[in-house]
PDB file of C-alpha atoms in Angstrom:
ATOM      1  CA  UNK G   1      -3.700  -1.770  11.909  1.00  0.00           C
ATOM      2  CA  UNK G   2      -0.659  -2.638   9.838  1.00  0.00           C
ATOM      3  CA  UNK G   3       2.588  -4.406  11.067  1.00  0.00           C
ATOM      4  CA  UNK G   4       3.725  -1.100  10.323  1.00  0.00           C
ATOM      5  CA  UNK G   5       1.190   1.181  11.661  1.00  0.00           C
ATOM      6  CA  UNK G   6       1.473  -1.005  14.648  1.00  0.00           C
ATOM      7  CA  UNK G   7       5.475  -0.640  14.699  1.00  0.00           C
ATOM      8  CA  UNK G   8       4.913   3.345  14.944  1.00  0.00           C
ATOM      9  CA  UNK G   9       2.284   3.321  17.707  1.00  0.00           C
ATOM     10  CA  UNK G  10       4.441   1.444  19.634  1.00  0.00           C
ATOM     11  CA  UNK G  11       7.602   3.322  19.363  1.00  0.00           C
ATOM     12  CA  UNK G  12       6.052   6.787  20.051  1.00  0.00           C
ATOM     13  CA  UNK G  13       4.287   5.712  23.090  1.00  0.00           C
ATOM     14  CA  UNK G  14       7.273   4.763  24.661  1.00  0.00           C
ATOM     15  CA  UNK G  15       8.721   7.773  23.453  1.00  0.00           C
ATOM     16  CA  UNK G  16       6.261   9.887  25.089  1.00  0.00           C
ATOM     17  CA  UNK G  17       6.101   7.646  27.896  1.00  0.00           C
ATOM     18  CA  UNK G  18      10.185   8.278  28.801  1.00  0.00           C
ATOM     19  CA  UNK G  19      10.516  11.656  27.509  1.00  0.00           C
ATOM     20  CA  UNK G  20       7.402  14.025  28.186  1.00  0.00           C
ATOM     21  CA  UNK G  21       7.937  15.516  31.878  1.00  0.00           C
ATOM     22  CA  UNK G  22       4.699  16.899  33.869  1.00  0.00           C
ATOM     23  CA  UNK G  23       6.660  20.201  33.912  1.00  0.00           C
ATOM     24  CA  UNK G  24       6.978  20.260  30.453  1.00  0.00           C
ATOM     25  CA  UNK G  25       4.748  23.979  28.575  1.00  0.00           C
ATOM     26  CA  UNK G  26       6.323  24.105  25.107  1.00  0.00           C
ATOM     27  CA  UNK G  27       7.234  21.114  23.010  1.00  0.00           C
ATOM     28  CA  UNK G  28       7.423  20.652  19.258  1.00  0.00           C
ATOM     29  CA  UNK G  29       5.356  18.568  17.228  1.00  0.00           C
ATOM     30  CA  UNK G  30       6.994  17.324  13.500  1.00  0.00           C
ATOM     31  CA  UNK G  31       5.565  16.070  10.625  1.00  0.00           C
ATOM     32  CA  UNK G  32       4.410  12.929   8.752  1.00  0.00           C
ATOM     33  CA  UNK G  33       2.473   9.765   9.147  1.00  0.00           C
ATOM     34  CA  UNK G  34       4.306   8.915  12.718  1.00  0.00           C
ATOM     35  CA  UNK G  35       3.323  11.827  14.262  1.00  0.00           C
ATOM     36  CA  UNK G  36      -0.437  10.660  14.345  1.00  0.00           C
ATOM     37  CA  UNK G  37       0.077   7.917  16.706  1.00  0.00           C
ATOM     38  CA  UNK G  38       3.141  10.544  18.870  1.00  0.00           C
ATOM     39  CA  UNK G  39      -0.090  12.485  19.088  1.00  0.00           C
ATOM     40  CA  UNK G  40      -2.844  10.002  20.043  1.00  0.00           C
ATOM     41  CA  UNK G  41       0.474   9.050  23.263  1.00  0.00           C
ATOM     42  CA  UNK G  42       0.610  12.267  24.452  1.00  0.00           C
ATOM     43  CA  UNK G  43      -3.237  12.869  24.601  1.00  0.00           C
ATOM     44  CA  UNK G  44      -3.782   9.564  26.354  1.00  0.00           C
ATOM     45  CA  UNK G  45      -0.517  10.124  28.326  1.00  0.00           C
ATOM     46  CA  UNK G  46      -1.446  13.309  29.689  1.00  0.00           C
ATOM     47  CA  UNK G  47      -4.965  12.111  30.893  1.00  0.00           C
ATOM     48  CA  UNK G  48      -3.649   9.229  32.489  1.00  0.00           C
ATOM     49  CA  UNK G  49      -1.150  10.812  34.501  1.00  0.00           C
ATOM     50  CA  UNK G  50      -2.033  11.648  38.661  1.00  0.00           C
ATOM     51  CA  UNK G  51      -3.474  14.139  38.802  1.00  0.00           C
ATOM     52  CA  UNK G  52      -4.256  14.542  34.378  1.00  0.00           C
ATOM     53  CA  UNK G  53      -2.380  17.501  33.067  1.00  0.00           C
ATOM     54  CA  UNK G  54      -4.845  19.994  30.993  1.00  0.00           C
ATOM     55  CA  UNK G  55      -3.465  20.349  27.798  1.00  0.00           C
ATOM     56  CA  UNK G  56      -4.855  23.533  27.486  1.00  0.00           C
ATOM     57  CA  UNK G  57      -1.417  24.659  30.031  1.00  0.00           C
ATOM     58  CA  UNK G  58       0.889  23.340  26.905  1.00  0.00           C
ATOM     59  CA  UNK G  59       1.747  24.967  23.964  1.00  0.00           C
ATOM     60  CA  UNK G  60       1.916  22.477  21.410  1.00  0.00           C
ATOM     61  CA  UNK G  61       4.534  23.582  17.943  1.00  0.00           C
ATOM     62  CA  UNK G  62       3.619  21.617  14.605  1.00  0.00           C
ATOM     63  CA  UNK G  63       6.374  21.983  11.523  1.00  0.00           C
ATOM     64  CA  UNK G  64       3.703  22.489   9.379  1.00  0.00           C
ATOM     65  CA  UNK G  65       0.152  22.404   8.034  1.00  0.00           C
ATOM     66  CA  UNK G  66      -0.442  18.636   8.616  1.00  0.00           C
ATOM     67  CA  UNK G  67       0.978  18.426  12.213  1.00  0.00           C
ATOM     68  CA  UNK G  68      -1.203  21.542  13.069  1.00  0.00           C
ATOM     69  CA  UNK G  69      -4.316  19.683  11.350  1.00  0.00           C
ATOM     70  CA  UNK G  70      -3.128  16.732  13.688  1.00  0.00           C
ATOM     71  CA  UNK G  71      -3.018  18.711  17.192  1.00  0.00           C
ATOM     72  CA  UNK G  72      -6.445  20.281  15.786  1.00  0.00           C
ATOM     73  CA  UNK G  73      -8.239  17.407  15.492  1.00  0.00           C
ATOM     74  CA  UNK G  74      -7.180  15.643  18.441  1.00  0.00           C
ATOM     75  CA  UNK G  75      -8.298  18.502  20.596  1.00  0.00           C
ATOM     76  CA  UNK G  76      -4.678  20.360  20.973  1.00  0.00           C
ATOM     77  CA  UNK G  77      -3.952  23.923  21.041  1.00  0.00           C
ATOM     78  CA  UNK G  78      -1.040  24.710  18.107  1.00  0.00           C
ATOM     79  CA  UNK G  79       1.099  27.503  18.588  1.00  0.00           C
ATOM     80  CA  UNK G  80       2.973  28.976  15.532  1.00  0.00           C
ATOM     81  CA  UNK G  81       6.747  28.678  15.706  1.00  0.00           C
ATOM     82  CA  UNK G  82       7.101  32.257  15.184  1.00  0.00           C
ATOM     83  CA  UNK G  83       4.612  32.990  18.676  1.00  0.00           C
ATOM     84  CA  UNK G  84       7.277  31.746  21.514  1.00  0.00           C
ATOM     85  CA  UNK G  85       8.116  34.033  23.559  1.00  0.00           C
ATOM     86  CA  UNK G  86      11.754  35.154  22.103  1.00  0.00           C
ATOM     87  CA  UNK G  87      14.483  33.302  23.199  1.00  0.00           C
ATOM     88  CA  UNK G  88      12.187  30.300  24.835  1.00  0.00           C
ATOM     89  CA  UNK G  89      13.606  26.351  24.101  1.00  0.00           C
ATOM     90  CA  UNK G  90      10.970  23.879  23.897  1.00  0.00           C
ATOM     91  CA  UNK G  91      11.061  21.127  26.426  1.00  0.00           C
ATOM     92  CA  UNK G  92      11.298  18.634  23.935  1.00  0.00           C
ATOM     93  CA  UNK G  93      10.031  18.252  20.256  1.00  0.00           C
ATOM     94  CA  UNK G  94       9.213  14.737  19.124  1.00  0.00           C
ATOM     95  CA  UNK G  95       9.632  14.183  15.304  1.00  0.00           C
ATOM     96  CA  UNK G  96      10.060  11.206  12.706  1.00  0.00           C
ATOM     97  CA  UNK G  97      12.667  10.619   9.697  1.00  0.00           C
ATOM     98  CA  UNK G  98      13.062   8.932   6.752  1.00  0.00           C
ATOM     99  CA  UNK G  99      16.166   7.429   7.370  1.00  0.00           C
ATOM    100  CA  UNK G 100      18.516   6.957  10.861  1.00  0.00           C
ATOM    101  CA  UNK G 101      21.914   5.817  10.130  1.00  0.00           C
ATOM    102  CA  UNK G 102      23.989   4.119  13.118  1.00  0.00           C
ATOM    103  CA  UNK G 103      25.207   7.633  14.953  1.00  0.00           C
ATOM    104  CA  UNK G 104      21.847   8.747  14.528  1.00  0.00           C
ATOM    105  CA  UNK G 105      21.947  11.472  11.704  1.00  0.00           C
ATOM    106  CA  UNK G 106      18.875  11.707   9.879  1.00  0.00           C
ATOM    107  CA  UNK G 107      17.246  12.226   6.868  1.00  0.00           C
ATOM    108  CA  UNK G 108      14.235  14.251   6.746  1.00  0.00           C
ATOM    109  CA  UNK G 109      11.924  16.020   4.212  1.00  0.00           C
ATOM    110  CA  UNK G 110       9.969  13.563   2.748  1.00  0.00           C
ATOM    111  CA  UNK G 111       6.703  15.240   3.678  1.00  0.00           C
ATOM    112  CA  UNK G 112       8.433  18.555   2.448  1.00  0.00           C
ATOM    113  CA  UNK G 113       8.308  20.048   5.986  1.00  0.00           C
ATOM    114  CA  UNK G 114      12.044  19.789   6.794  1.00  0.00           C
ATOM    115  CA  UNK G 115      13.102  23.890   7.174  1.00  0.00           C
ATOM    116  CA  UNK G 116      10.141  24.215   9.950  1.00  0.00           C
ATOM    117  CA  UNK G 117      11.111  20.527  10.741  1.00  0.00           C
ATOM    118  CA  UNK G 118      14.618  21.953  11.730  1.00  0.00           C
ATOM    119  CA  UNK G 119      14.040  25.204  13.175  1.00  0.00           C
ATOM    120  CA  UNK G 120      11.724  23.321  15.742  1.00  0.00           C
ATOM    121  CA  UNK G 121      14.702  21.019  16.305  1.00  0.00           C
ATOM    122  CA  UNK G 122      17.230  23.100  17.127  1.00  0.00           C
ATOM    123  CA  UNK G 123      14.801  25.438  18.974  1.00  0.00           C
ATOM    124  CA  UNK G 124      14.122  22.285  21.484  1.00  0.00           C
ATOM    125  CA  UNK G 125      16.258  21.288  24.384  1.00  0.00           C
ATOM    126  CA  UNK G 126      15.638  17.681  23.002  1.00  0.00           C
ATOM    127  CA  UNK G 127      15.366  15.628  19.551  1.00  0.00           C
ATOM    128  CA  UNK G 128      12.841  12.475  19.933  1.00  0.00           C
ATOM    129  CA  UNK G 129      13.128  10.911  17.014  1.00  0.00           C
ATOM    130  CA  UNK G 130      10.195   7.861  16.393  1.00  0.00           C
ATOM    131  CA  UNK G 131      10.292   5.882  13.449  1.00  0.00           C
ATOM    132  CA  UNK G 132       9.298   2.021  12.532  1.00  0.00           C
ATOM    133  CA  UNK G 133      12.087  -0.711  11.346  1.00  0.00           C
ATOM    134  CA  UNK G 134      11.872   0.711   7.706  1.00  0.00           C
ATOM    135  CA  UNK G 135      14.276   3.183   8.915  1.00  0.00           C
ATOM    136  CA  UNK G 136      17.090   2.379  10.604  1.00  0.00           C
ATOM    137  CA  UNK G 137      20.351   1.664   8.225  1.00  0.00           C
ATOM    138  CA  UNK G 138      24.025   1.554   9.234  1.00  0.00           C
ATOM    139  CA  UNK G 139      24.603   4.749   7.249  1.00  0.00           C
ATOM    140  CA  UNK G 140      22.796   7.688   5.192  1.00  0.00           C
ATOM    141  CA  UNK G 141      21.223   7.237   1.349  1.00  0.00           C
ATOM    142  CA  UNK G 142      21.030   3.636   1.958  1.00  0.00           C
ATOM    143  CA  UNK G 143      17.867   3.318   1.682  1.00  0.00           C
ATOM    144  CA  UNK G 144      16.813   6.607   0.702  1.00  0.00           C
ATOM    145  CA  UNK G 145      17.349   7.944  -2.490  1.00  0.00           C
ATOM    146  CA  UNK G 146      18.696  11.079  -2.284  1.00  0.00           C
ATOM    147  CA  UNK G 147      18.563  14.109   0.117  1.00  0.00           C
ATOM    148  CA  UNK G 148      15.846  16.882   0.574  1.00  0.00           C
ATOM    149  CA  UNK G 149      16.812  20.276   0.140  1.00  0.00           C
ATOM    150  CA  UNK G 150      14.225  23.650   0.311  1.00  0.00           C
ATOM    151  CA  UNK G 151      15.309  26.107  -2.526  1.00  0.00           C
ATOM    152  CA  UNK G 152      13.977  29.566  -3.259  1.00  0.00           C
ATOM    153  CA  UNK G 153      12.190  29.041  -6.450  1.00  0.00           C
ATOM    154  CA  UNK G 154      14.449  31.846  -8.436  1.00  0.00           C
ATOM    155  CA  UNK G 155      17.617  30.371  -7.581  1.00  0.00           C
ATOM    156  CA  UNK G 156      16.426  26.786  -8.468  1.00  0.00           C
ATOM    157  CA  UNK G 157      17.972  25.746 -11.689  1.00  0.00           C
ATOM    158  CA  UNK G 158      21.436  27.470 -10.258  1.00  0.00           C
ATOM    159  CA  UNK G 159      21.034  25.108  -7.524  1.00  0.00           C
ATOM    160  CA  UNK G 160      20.898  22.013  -9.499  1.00  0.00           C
ATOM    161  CA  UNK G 161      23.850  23.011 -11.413  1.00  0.00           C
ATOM    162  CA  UNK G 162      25.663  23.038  -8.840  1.00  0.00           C
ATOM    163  CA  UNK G 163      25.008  20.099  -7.207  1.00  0.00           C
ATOM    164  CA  UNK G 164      25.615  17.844  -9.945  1.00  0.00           C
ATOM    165  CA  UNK G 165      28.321  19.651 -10.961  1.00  0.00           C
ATOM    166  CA  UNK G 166      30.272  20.671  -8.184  1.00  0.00           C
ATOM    167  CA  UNK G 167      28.987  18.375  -5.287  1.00  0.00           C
ATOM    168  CA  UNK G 168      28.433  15.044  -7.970  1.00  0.00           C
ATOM    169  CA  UNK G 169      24.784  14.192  -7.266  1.00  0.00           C
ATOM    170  CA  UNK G 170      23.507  12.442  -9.852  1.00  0.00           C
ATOM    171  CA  UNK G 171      20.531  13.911 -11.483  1.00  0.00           C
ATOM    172  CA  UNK G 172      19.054  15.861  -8.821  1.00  0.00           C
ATOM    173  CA  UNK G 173      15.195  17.451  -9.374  1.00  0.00           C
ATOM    174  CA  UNK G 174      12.974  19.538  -8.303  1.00  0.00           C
ATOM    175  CA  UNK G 175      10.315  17.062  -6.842  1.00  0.00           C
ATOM    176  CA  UNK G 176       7.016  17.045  -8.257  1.00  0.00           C
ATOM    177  CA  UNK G 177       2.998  17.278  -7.113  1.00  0.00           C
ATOM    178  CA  UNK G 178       1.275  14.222  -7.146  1.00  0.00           C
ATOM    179  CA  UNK G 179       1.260  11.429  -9.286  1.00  0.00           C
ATOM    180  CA  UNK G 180       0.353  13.546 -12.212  1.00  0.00           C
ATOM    181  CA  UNK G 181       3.688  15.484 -11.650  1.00  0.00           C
ATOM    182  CA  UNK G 182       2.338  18.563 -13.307  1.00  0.00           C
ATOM    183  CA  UNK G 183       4.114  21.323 -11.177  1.00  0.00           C
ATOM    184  CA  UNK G 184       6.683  21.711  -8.622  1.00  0.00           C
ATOM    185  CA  UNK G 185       5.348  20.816  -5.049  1.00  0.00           C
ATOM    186  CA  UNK G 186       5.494  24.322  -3.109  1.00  0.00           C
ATOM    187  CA  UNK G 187       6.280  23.708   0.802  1.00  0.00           C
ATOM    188  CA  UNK G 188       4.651  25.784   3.218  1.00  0.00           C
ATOM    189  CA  UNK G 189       7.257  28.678   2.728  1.00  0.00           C
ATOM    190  CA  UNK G 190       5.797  28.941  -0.954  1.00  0.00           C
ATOM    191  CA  UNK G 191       9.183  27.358  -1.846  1.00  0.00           C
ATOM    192  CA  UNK G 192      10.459  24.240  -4.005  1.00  0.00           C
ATOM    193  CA  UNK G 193      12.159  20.537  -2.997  1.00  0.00           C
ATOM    194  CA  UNK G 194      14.863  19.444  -5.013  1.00  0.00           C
ATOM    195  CA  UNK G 195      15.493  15.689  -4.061  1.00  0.00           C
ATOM    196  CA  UNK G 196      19.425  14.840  -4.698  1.00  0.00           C
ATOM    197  CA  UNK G 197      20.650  11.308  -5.089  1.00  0.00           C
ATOM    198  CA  UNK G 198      24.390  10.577  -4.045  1.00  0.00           C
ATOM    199  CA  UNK G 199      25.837   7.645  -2.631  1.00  0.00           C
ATOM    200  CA  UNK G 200      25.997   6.034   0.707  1.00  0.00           C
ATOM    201  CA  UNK G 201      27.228   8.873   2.968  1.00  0.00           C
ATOM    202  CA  UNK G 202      29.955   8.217   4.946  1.00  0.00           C
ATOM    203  CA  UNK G 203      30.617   8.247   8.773  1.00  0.00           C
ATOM    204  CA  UNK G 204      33.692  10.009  11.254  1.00  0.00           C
ATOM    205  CA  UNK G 205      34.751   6.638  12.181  1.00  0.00           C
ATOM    206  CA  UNK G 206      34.718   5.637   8.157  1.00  0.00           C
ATOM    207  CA  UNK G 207      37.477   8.414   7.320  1.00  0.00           C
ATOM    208  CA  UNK G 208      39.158   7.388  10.521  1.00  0.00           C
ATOM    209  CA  UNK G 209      39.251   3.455   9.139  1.00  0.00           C
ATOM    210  CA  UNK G 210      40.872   5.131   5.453  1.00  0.00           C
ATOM    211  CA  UNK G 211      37.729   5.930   2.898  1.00  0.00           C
ATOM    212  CA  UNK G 212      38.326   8.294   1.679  1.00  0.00           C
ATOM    213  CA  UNK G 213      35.411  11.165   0.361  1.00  0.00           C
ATOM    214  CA  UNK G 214      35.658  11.933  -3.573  1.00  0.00           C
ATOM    215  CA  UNK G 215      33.490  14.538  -4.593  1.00  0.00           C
ATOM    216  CA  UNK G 216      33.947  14.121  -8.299  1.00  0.00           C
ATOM    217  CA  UNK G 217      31.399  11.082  -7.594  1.00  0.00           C
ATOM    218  CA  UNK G 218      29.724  12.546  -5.159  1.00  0.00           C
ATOM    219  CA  UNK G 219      31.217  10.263  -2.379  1.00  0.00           C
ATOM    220  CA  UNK G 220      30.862  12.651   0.742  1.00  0.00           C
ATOM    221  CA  UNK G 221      30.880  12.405   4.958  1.00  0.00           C
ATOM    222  CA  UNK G 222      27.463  13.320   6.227  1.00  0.00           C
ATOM    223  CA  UNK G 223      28.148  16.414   7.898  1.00  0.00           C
ATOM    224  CA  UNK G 224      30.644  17.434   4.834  1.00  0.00           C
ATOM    225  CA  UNK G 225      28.028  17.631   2.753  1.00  0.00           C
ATOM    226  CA  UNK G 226      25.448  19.256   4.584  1.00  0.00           C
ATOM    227  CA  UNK G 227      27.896  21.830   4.746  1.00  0.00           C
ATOM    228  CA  UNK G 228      28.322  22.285   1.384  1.00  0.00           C
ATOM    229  CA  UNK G 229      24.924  22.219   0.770  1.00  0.00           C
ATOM    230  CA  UNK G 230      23.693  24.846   2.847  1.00  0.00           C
ATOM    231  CA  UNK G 231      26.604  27.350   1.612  1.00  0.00           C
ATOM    232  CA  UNK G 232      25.198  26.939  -1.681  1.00  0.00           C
ATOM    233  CA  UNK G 233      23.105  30.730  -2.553  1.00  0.00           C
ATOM    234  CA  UNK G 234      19.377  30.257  -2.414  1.00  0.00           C
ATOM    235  CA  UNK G 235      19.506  27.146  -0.281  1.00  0.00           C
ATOM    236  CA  UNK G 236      17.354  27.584   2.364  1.00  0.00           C
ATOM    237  CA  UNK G 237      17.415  24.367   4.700  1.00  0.00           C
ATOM    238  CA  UNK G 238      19.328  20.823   3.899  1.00  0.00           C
ATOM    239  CA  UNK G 239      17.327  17.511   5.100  1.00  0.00           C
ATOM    240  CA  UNK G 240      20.227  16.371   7.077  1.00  0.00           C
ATOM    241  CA  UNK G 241      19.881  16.085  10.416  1.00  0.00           C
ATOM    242  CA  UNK G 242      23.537  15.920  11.980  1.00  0.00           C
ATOM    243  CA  UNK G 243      26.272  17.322  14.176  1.00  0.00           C
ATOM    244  CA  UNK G 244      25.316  17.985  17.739  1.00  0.00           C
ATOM    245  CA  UNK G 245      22.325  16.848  19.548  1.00  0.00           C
ATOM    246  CA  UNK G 246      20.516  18.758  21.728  1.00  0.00           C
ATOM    247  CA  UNK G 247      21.989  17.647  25.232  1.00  0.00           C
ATOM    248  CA  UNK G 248      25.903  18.058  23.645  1.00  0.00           C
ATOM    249  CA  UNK G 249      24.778  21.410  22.419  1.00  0.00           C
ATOM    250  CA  UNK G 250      24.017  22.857  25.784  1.00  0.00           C
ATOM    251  CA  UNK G 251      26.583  21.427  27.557  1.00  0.00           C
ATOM    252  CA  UNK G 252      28.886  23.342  25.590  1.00  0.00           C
ATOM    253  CA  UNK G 253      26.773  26.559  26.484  1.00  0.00           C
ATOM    254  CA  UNK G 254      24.373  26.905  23.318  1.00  0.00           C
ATOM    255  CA  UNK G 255      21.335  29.006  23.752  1.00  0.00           C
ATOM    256  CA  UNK G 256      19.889  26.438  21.114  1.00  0.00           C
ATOM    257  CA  UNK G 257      19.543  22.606  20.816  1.00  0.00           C
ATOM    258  CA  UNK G 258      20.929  20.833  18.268  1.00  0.00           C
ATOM    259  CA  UNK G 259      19.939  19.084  14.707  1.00  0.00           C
ATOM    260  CA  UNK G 260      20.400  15.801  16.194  1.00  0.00           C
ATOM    261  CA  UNK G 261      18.182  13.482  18.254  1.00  0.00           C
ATOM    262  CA  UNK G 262      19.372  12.777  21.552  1.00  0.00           C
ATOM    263  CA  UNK G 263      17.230   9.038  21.368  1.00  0.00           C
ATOM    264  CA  UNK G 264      15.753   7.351  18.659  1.00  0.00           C
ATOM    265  CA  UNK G 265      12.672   4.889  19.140  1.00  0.00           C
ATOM    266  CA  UNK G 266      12.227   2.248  16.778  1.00  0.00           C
ATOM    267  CA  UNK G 267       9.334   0.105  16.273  1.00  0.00           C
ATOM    268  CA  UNK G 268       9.973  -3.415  15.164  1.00  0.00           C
ATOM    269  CA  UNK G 269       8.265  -5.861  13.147  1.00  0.00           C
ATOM    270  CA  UNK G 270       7.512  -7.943  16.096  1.00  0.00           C
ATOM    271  CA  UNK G 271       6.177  -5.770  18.330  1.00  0.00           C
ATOM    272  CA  UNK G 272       9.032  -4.998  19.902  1.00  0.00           C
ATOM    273  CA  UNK G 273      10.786  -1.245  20.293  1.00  0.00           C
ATOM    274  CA  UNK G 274      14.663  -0.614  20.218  1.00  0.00           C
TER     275      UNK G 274
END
């Protein structure tokens, strides 16, 4: 196993280790390479707990077609998003990211799964985030190059109008399948990605110190621009991950949790997990 494989394993089984509770019956399941080894800790979790849970009494939610392959494989029952019972939060959903920046707003969509990503999210009392050292940068589109957004495929070229020239990313594009780049990858929802760069987002405390947003050049606060993003017509979900988390969401009285994650477990380079 890689430094980095080993990085990931490490992080989510602490994760799972301080966050799943034997009372726990619904909890969410996100997407990409992490989730593997989040899976493989709460198997071997449950089974070594006294006396073993059955997972057979948990109902297990993947954001999409590789998370539910996941659960399937490892002997998991998956339970389509839209099969809770109405108005049920998950117990938890444990999920990765692309990038984490130092108040813990993320960046997800990489693996094209961030709308079911998202509604699992907010539909879960609490965010675990798990990612390796790759991830963690002091603010947004540090690292990353640009942000995720799911468009309906009719409104697609209107959307990248307006985001380069209205909201100053520069060159943003609808993301392509495989390394042929042929056609537009389609996400689950039979929708499109368009990947937008702009520059290192800024943080509350940033505006507080004087930067100042300008967005002529696309210079924007995190939760600004996830705003404007999502008001644009045929935008259907914004890979931006901010605002409330889910334990500050129901403290003020939410019936939902919040974009968020309350904790985020990161697996270092030497072993270690912060």
């Amino acid at each position: 196993m890689s430094d980095v494989e080993s990085a990931k394993a490490s992080a989510a089984q602490r994760a799972v280790r301080e966050n799943f509770q034997p009372s726990h019956k619904n909890i969410g399941i996100g997407s990409g390479s992490t989730i593997v080894h989040v899976v493989q800790a709460l198997k071997a979790h449950l089974s070594s707990l006294q006396p073993p849970i059955d997972p057979s009494t948990i109902r297990f939610v993947p954001t999409g077609y590789q998370s539910r392959q996941v659960l399937i494989q490892a002997g998991l029952t998956p339970l389509t998003f839209d099969s809770l019972p109405a108005g049920t939060l998950m117990d938890v959903c444990f999920d990765g990211a692309d990038e984490v920046d130092s108040d813990l707003n993320c960046i997800k969509g990489g693996g094209a799964c961030l709308h079911q990503e998202k509604l699992v999210a907010t539909h879960a009392r609490r965010f675990v985030c798990v990612a390796d050292y790759r991830k963690l940068q002091a603010r947004l589109l540090s690292s990353w190059p640009s942000v995720p957004i799911e468009v309906e495929p009719l409104a697609v070229g209107a959307v990248l109008q307006q985001l380069a020239h209205e909201l100053g990313s520069t060159g943003p594009r609808i993301r392509q399948l495989g390394s042929e780049k042929v056609s537009p990858l389609k996400t689950d929802q039979d929708n499109f990605i368009v990947d937008a760069p702009f520059p290192t987002l800024l943080l509350p405390q940033d505006l507080t110190a004087g930067m100042a947003p300008d967005p002529r050049k696309g210079v924007w606060e995190v939760q600004a621009l996830a705003r404007e993003i999502k008001q644009i017509e045929g935008v259907l979900s914004v890979g931006i991950f901010s605002g409330e988390n889910g334990d500050e969401a129901l403290a003020r009285g939410s019936r939902m949790g919040g974009q968020k994650p309350v904790v985020v477990y990161f697996g270092m380079q030497d072993g270690s997990v912060e």
